XYZ file of C-alpha atoms in Angstrom:
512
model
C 5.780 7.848 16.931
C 8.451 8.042 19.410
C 10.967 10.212 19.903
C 13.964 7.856 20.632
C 15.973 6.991 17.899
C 17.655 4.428 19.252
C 14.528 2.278 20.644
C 12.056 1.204 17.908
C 8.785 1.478 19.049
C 6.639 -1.835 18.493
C 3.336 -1.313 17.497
C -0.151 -3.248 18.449
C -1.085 -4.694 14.940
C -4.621 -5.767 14.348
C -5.330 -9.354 14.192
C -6.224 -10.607 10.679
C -8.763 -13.628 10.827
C -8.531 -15.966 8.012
C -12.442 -16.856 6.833
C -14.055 -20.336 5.787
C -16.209 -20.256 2.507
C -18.848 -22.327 3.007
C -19.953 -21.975 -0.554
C -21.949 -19.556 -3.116
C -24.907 -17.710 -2.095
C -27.803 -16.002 -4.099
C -27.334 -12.805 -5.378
C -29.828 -10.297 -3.519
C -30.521 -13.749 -0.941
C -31.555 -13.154 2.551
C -28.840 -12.325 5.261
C -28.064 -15.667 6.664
C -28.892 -17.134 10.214
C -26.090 -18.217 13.106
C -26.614 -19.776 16.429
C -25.536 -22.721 18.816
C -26.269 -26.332 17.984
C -28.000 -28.511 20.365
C -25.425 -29.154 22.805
C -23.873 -25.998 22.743
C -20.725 -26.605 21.306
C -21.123 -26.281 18.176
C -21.583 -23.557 15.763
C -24.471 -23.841 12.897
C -25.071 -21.195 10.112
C -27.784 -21.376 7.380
C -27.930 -19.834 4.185
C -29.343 -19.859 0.868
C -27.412 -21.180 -2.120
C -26.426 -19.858 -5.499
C -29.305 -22.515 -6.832
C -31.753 -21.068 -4.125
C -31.329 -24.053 -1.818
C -31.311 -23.598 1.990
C -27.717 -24.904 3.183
C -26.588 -25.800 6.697
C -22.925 -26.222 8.214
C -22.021 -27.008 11.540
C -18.454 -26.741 13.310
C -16.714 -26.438 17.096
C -17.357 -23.633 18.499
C -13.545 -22.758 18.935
C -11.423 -24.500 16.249
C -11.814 -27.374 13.428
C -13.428 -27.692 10.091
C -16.789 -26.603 9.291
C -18.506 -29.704 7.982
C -19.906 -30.275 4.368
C -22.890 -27.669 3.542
C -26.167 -29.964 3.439
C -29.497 -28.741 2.555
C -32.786 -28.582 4.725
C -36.569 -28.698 5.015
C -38.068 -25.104 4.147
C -40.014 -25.236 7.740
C -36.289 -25.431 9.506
C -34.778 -22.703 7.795
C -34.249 -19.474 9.455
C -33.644 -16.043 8.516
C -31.803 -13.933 11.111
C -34.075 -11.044 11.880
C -32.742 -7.504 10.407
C -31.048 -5.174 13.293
C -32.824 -1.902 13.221
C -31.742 1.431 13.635
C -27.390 0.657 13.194
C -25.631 4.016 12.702
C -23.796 4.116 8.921
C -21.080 1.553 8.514
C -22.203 -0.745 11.537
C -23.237 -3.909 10.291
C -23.819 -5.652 13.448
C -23.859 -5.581 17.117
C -24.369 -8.043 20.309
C -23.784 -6.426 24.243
C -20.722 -8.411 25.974
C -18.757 -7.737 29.013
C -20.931 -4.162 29.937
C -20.310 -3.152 26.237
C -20.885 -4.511 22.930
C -19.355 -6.522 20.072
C -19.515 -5.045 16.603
C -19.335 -5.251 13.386
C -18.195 -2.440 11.000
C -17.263 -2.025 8.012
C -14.568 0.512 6.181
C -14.780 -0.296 2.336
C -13.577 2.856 0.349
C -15.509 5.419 -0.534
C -15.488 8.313 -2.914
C -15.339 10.979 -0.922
C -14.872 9.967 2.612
C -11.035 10.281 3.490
C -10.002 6.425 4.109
C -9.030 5.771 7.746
C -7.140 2.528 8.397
C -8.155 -0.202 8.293
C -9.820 0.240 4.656
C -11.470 -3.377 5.563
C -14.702 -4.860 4.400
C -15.160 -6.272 7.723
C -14.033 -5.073 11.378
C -14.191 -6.270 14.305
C -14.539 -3.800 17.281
C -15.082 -3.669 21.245
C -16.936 -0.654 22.317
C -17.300 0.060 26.464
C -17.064 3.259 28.252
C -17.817 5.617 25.344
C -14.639 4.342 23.346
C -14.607 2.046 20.256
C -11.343 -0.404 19.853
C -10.313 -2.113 17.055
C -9.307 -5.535 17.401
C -9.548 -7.571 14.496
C -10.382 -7.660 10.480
C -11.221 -10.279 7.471
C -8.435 -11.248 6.236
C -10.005 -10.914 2.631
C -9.352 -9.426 -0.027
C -9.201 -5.424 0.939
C -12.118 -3.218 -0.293
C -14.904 -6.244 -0.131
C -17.988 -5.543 -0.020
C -20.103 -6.790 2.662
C -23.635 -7.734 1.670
C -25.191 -8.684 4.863
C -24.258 -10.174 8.414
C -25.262 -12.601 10.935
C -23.258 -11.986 14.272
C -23.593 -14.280 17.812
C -21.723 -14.452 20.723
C -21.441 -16.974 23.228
C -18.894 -16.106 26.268
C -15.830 -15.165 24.713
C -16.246 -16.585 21.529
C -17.762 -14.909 18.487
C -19.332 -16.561 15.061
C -19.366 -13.899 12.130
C -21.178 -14.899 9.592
C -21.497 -12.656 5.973
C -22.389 -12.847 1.849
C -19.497 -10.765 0.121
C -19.401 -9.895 -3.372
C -16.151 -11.151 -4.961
C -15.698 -8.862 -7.524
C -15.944 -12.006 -9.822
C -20.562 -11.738 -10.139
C -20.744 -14.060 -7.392
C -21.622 -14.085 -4.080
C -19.755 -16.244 -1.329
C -21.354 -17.386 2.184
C -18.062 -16.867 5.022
C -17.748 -17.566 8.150
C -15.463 -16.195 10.718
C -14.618 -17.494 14.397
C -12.348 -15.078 16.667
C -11.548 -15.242 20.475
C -12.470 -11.948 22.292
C -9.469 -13.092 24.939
C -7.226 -12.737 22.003
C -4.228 -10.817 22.834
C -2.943 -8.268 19.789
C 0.684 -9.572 18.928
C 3.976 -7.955 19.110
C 3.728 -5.750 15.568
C 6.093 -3.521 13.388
C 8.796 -1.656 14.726
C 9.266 1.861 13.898
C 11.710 4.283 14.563
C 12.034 7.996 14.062
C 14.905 9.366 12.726
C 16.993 13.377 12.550
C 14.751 15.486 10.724
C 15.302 16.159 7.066
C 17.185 19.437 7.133
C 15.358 21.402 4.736
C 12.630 22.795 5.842
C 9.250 22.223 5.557
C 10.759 19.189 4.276
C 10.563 18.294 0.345
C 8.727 15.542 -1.877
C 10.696 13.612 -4.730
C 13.606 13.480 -2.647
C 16.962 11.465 -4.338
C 17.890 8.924 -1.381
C 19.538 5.941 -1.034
C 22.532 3.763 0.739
C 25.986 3.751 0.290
C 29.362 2.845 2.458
C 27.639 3.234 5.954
C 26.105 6.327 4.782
C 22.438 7.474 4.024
C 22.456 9.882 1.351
C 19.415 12.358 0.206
C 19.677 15.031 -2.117
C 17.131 17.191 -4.170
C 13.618 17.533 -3.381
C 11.038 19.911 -4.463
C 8.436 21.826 -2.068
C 6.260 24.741 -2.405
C 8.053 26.694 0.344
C 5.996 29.700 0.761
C 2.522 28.927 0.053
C 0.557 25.958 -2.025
C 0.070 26.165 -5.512
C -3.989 27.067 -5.759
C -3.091 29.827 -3.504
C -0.183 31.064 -6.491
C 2.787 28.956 -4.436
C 5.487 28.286 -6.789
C 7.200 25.062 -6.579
C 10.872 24.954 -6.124
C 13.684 22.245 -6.964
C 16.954 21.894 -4.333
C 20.188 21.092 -5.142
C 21.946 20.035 -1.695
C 22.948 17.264 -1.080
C 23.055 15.730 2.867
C 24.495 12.374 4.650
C 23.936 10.781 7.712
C 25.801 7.572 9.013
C 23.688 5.207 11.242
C 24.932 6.284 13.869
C 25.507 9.870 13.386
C 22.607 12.124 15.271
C 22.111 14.639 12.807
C 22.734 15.281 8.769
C 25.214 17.323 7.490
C 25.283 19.116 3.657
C 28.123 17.395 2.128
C 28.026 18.993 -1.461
C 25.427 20.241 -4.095
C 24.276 18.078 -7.631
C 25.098 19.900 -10.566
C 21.714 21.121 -10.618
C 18.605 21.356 -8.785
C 16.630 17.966 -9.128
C 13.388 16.523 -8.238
C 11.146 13.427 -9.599
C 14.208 10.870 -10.380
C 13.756 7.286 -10.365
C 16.408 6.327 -7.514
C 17.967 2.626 -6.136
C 21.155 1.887 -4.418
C 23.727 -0.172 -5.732
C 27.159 -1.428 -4.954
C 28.511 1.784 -6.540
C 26.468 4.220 -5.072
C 23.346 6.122 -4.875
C 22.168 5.860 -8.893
C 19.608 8.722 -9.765
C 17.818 8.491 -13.251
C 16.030 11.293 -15.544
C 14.337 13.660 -13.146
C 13.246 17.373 -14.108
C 13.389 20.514 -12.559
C 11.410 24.512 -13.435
C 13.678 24.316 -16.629
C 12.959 20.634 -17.715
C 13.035 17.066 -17.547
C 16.208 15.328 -17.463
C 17.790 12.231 -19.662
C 20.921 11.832 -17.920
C 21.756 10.204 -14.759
C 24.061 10.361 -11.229
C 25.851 7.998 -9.326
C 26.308 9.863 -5.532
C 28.755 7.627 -3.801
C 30.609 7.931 -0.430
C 34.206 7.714 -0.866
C 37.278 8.735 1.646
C 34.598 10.583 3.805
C 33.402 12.503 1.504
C 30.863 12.911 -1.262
C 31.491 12.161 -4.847
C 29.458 12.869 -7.898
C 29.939 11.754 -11.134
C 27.835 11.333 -14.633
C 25.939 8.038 -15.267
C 24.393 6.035 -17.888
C 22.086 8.744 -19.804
C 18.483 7.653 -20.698
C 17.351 6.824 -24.355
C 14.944 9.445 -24.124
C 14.584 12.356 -21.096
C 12.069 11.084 -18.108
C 10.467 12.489 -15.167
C 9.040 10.187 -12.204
C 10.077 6.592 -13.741
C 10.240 4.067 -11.447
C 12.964 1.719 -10.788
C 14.556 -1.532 -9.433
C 17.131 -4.085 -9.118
C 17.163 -7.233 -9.720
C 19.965 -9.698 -10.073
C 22.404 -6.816 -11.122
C 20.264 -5.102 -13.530
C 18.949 -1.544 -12.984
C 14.891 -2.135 -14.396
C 13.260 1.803 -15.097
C 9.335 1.887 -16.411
C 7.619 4.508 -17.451
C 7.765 7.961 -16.750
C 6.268 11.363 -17.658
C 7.630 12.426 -21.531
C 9.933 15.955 -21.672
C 7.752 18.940 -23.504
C 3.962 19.662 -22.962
C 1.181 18.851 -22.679
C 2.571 15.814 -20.201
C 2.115 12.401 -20.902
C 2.765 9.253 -19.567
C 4.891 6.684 -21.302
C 5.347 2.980 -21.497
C 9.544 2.562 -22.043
C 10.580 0.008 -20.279
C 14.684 -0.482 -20.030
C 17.619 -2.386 -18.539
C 20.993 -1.392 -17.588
C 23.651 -4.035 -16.642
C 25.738 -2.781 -13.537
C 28.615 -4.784 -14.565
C 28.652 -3.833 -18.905
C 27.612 -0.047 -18.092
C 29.023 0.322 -21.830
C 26.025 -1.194 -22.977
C 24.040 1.440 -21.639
C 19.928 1.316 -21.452
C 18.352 -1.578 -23.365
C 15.095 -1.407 -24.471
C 12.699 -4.193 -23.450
C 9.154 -5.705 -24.373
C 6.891 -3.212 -22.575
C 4.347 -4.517 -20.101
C 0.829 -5.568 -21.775
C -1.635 -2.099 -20.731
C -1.163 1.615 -20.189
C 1.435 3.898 -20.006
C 2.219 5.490 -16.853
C 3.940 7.581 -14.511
C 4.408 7.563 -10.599
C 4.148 4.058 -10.457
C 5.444 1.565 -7.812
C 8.577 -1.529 -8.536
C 9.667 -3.929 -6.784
C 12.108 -6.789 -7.264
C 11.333 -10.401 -5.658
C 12.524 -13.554 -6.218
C 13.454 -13.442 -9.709
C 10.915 -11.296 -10.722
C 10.762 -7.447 -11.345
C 6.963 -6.195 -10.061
C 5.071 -3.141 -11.798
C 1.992 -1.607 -9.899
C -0.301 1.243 -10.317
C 0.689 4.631 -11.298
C -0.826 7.479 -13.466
C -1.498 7.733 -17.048
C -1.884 10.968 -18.661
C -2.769 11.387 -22.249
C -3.986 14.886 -23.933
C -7.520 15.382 -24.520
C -9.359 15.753 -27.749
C -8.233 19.525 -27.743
C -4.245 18.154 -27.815
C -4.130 20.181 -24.712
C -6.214 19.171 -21.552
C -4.543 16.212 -19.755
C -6.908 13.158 -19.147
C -5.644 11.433 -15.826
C -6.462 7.660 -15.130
C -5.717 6.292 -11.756
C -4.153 2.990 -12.033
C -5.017 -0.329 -10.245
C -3.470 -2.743 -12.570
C -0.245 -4.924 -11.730
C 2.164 -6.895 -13.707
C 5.363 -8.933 -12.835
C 8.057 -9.231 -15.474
C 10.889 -12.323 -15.470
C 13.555 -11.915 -17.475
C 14.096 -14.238 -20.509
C 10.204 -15.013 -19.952
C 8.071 -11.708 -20.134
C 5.507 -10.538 -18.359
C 2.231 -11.578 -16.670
C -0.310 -9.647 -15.521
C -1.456 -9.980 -11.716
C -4.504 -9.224 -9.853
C -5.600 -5.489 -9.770
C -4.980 -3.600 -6.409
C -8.257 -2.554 -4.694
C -7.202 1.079 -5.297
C -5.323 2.927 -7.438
C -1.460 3.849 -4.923
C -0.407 6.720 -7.127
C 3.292 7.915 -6.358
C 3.615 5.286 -3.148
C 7.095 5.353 -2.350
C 9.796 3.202 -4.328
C 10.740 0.701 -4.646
C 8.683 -1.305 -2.220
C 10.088 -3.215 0.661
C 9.865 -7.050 -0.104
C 10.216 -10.171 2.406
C 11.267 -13.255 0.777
C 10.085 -16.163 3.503
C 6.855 -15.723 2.695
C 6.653 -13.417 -0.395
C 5.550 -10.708 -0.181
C 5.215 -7.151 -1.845
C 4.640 -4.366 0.614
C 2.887 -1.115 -1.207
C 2.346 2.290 1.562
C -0.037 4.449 0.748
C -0.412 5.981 -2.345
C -3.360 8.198 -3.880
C -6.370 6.625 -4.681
C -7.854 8.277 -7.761
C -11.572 7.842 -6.022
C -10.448 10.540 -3.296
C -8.855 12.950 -5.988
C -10.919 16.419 -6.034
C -13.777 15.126 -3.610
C -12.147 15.237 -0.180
C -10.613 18.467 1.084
C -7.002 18.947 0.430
C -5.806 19.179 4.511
C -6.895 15.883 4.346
C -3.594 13.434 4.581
C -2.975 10.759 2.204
C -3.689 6.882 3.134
C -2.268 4.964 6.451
C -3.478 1.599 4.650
C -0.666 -0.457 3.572
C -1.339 -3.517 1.490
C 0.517 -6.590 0.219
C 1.098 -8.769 -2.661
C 0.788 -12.414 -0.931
C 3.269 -14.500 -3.494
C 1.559 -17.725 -2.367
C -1.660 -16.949 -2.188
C -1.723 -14.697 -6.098
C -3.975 -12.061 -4.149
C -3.406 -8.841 -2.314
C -3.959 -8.363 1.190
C -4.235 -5.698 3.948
C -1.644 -5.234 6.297
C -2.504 -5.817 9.752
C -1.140 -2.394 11.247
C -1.651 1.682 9.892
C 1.856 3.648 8.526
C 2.425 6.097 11.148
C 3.705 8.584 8.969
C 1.902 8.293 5.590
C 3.580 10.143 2.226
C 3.524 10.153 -0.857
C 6.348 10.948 -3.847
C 9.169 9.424 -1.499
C 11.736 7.007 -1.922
C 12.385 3.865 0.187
C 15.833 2.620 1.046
C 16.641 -0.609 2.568
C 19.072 -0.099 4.933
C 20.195 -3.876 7.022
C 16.829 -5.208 8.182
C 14.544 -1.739 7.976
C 13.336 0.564 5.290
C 13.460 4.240 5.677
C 11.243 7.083 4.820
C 13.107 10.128 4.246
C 10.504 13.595 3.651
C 7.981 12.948 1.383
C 4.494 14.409 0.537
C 1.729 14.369 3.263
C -1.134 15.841 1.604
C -1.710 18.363 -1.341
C 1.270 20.637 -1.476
C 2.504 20.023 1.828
C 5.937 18.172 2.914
C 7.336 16.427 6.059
C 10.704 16.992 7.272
C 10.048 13.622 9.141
C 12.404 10.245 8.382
C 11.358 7.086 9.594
C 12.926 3.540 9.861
C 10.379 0.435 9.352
C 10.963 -2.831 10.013
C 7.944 -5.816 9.690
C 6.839 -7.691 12.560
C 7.006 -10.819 10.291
């Protein structure tokens, strides 16, 4: 990350490489064959089908279709022999250029720390002891590659692979990429004044308002972490920056220390909702706004019920809030889901329908074309003993359109617990962006100096699927909000692994 605020500094995304099925394959079949057609400029791959057939398709070696899968004599099939001896998560390799071509793989696993990108298949250049990156399926993150068939002929390479869908099937891909690619022109990022408080603080209020970004609260353990007997502690400040301004400055103090609100920006100010602090959880809300230079607080729309760590989004006016951890103990998670209409704040919260499946907590919204977006989060329910909390990671999704309900969408790959909120969006194409997040898998089997997830993955609007992003967050947190400030979203503080904070602020904007 640089250190100029002024200059972003654009990134070197991956390349993601759009596959062709060429059709179903036998479960538990043998890895199928590649090579050059007679002629040499074409590409042929044979595998075997679903209905144990041996298939055969053939296209150019750099672009065009592959042609119709046809089946062949027994005595011309070919099995591609197995390579022996790979090292763990190396599927295949061929030598090029004084070094060699491979294929890895980085599919989740419990207890391996992810490391981006959390791909079923990689593409890689090793050569003078170093490994590069270069390129990734574009499938759906978190596939699982079966088995391989790689070949290289000058600069051009022919991957082909079975991959378990998820669905009990087994698909036969095939993948063509230049070597002489050149990595495009990526995300730009820029790194912003420090948070003030140090070591920085997680659950931060932040938002947007009059030329000003706001940020108030937090929570941090400030003198040691909590399985070492840290204590956590809530903040009351409250700070402001303009865009151009080179540093923050306290401007005031809430009325009390907060931590854990839902938080979004809107044309009156910075709107903070429920929250909790060491005394309890909170049912009222804020509205910080920036008026005559100065800071202004003033109460807000109170909650039906007190909430800590809804989430929350605008759409078309309307303030949308799901979910949230219930005031009293043991915790649980909830499933209220509410509106509040910016312009008939009399009204106050109105319920609405909740989404079809669990309650939940820390969870991710977006707003997109219409639509409000729900996705992951925690639930937490007592145990049989009405005391021990039972946690369940969350990969399910849902999008909501009002006067029409809700839907669900496909589940994420893994669970994004607490990823920060609410999640950028582009419009032309559509898509969701989710950072991060925990993935219940990790929870209590990797060490805790381990940081949380670079991966950042995508809701493709078109396409109904979610997708890996083509380039790692440089400055992964969790339990922070988003604000969209012009054409970039910023990071302010946040949570970087278990019970430690970032003082850090960062400004993304996509390299769409």
């Amino acid at each position: 990350m640089t250190a100029d605020k002024r200059n972003p500094f654009m990134t070197k995304p991956l390349i993601a490489v759009c596959s062709a099925l060429l059709g179903r394959a036998a479960p538990g079949a043998s890895r199928p064959s590649a090579g050059l057609a007679s002629g040499g400029t074409h590409w042929f791959v044979t595998w075997t089908s679903s209905t144990g057939d041996r298939l055969q398709a053939v296209a150019p070696i750099g672009a065009g279709d592959w042609s119709r899968p046809v089946a062949i004599p027994p005595d011309r099939a070919t099995t591609a022999p197995e390579d022996a001896n790979l090292p763990p998560g190396i599927l295949a390799e061929v030598k090029h250029g004084g070094g060699k071509v491979i294929l890895r793989s980085a599919r989740r696993a419990p207890g391996v720390r992810p490391a981006f990108p959390s791909a079923g298949l990689i593409i890689s250049r090793a050569a003078d002891g170093g490994c590069q990156d270069m390129a990734f399926a574009d499938d759906p993150p978190d596939a699982e590659i079966l088995a391989v068939a790689l070949r290289v002929q000058g600069d051009n390479l022919l991957a082909v692979y079975l991959v378990a869908d998820g669905g009990g099937w087994v698909a036969c891909r095939a993948l063509r990429f230049s070597l002489a690619s050149e990595r495009p022109e990526g995300d730009a990022w820029r790194q912003l004044p420090v948070y003030p408080r140090s070591p920085g603080v997680a659950a931060v209020i932040a938002g947007f308002h009059d030329g000003m970004l706001i940020a108030a609260g937090g929570a941090n353990f400030p003198d040691r972490p909590p399985w070492e007997g840290g204590v956590k502690r809530t903040y009351d400040e409250i700070y402001a920056r303009s865009l151009e301004g080179a540093e923050w400055r306290a401007v005031g103090r809430l009325p009390a220390p907060r931590a854990y609100a839902a938080v979004v920006s809107v044309p009156a100010g910075v709107l903070a909702i429920g929250g909790e602090n060491s005394t309890g959880v909170f049912q009222d809300a804020l509205m910080l706004s920036w008026q005559g230079g100065k800071m202004a607080i003033k109460p807000a729309s109170s909650l039906p019920v007190a909430l800590a760590s809804p989430a929350a989004t605008v759409l078309d006016g309307k303030v949308y809030l799901a979910g949230g951890y219930a005031a009293g103990t043991p915790r649980v998670s909830t499933n209220h889901f509410y509106c509040l209409d910016l312009a008939n704040l009399a009204a106050g919260w109105q319920p609405l329908a909740p989404w079809p499946g669990p309650s939940r907590a820390l969870a991710v919204m977006a707003a997109l074309d219409g639509a409000v977006y729900l996705i992951s989060g925690l639930e937490m329910n007592t145990g049989a003993d009405g005391k021990q909390a039972v946690l369940n990671y969350l990969t399910d999704a849902y999008r909501y359109r009002p006067g029409k309900g809700w839907e669900k969408l496909p589940d994420l790959p893994w669970s994004v617990v607490a990823a920060p909120s609410p999640a950028p969006v582009s419009p032309r194409p559509g898509r969701v962006f989710v950072f991060g997040g925990v993935d219940g898998r990790q929870v209590g089997k990797t060490p805790r100096d381990r940081r949380v997830p670079e991966d950042i993955i995508y809701f493709d609007v078109t396409r109904h699927e979610w997708r890996l992003w083509s380039e790692a967050w440089l400055e992964p947190v969790v339990s922070a909000p988003i604000v969209s400030v012009g054409n970039e979203w910023v990071f302010v503080s946040g949570e970087t692994m278990a019970g430690h904070r970032t003082m850090a602020v960062t400004a993304w904007r996509p390299g769409i």
